[in-house]
């Protein structure tokens, strides 16, 4: 019997999972994974930075914050045809989801937002899951994006509410939750997760996972990033996370949120193939494909194709409901 979906996990419940011997935890996570997903299918998604750098926020991990000297220059919003050409390329390489990122604190109404709306329409018409990550959104902006065919919106809670202020000072944890609620109310699927390796503790992991799993229904998509320390950011000297800790977080996320797509996101370049394999065993079923994330490097198609071949993984095919313009997204309802 598949695990019933639950949004009221207590911190004790979660600790009882997170603290299991790792082999036991991975086995349990893989069991839950098999009850809810095809264990040999992993979704390939492609990221494109449509507006790079110059961000007014102070997220201490981020190379795009204007206040840090990271070598990332501020660029203008990309033209629509450039973006659509990249989306076609991504689709041809096997990606079924295309995520456009802008280094904005929040979306402002006006010509730039209209340009993004046109990008969303264009990518949606290619039959891909179209996702955006543009910073904070107001309810009416979420509704406009939904009308244009947006399938998913990425907006990470990043870490526990308690640790949030150590990492970001220019906005509050509750601002993130407000935007996520606006996204869901507009009928857009929710993509939210965070970063492991910011200097947070076990308690922060438990609280972070509890907050994610307390959305009812659960976020349809949960990206788990390993910090990529970038020179010039306050976290440039942060030690690279032990991949086994990442496996522990992913396995716990899989057990708490059995039906969500768990995305092994930033940080794969600093992980061995074997460590990534453990993440897939622990229930990760999506990666970002291509040699670039937003501004930092990523393994690239040929390396990933080779890994998929060795592990016997197949790229996930397009979901029938990917074009939200033609059909409602399948929001996973709680039992
Ligand atoms: N400005 C928008 C926002 O903050 O939501 C969208 C872009 S932002 C770069 C998207 C996410 O990328 C962040 O929430 C964070 O989780 C992740 N990220 C940024 N820099 C990272 C890094 N150096 N290592 C790992 N993840 C990172
Ligand atoms: C997410 O959680 N990770 C992706 C996506 N959502 C937008 C972004 C990772 C960015 C890593 C740093 C960079 O390349 O600039
Ligand atoms: Fe700006 Fe997003 Fe980077 Fe924060 S994570 S500095 S909001 S681009």
GROMACS .gro file of C-alpha atoms and ligand atoms in nm, residues 61-64 102-104 133-135 154-156 158 171 176 195 225-228 230 266 294, ligand 1:
model
   51
   61UNK     CA    1   2.516   3.217  -0.164
   62UNK     CA    2   2.424   3.395  -0.486
   63UNK     CA    3   2.666   3.500  -0.761
   64UNK     CA    4   2.398   3.728  -0.910
  102UNK     CA    5   1.557   3.624  -1.366
  103UNK     CA    6   1.778   3.792  -1.105
  104UNK     CA    7   1.495   4.008  -0.976
  133UNK     CA    8   1.171   3.182  -1.125
  134UNK     CA    9   1.143   3.561  -1.116
  135UNK     CA   10   1.138   3.652  -0.747
  154UNK     CA   11   1.017   2.803  -0.866
  155UNK     CA   12   1.057   2.995  -0.543
  156UNK     CA   13   1.275   2.824  -0.283
  158UNK     CA   14   1.602   2.770   0.088
  171UNK     CA   15   1.350   3.977   0.273
  176UNK     CA   16   0.861   3.355   0.028
  195UNK     CA   17   2.013   2.456  -0.042
  225UNK     CA   18   2.062   2.213  -0.423
  226UNK     CA   19   2.408   2.152  -0.276
  227UNK     CA   20   2.572   2.488  -0.222
  228UNK     CA   21   2.809   2.579  -0.504
  230UNK     CA   22   3.116   3.110  -0.553
  266UNK     CA   23   2.292   2.256  -0.817
  294UNK     CA   24   2.202   2.984  -1.433
  336LIG     N1   25   1.578   3.557  -0.805
  336LIG     C1   26   1.494   3.444  -0.800
  336LIG     C2   27   1.481   3.390  -0.660
  336LIG     O1   28   1.560   3.420  -0.576
  336LIG     O2   29   1.388   3.314  -0.640
  336LIG     C3   30   1.532   3.334  -0.895
  336LIG     C4   31   1.673   3.287  -0.915
  336LIG     S1   32   1.758   3.214  -0.777
  336LIG     C5   33   1.921   3.206  -0.844
  336LIG     C6   34   1.701   3.046  -0.764
  336LIG     C7   35   1.760   2.958  -0.657
  336LIG     O3   36   1.889   2.914  -0.696
  336LIG     C8   37   1.781   3.015  -0.519
  336LIG     O4   38   1.665   3.020  -0.444
  336LIG     C9   39   1.880   2.917  -0.459
  336LIG     O5   40   1.813   2.813  -0.392
  336LIG    C10   41   1.955   2.862  -0.581
  336LIG     N2   42   2.096   2.903  -0.582
  336LIG    C11   43   2.145   3.026  -0.610
  336LIG     N3   44   2.278   3.030  -0.598
  336LIG    C12   45   2.317   2.906  -0.560
  336LIG    C13   46   2.444   2.846  -0.530
  336LIG     N4   47   2.556   2.916  -0.534
  336LIG     N5   48   2.447   2.717  -0.494
  336LIG    C14   49   2.332   2.645  -0.488
  336LIG     N6   50   2.210   2.696  -0.516
  336LIG    C15   51   2.202   2.824  -0.550
   0.00000   0.00000   0.00000
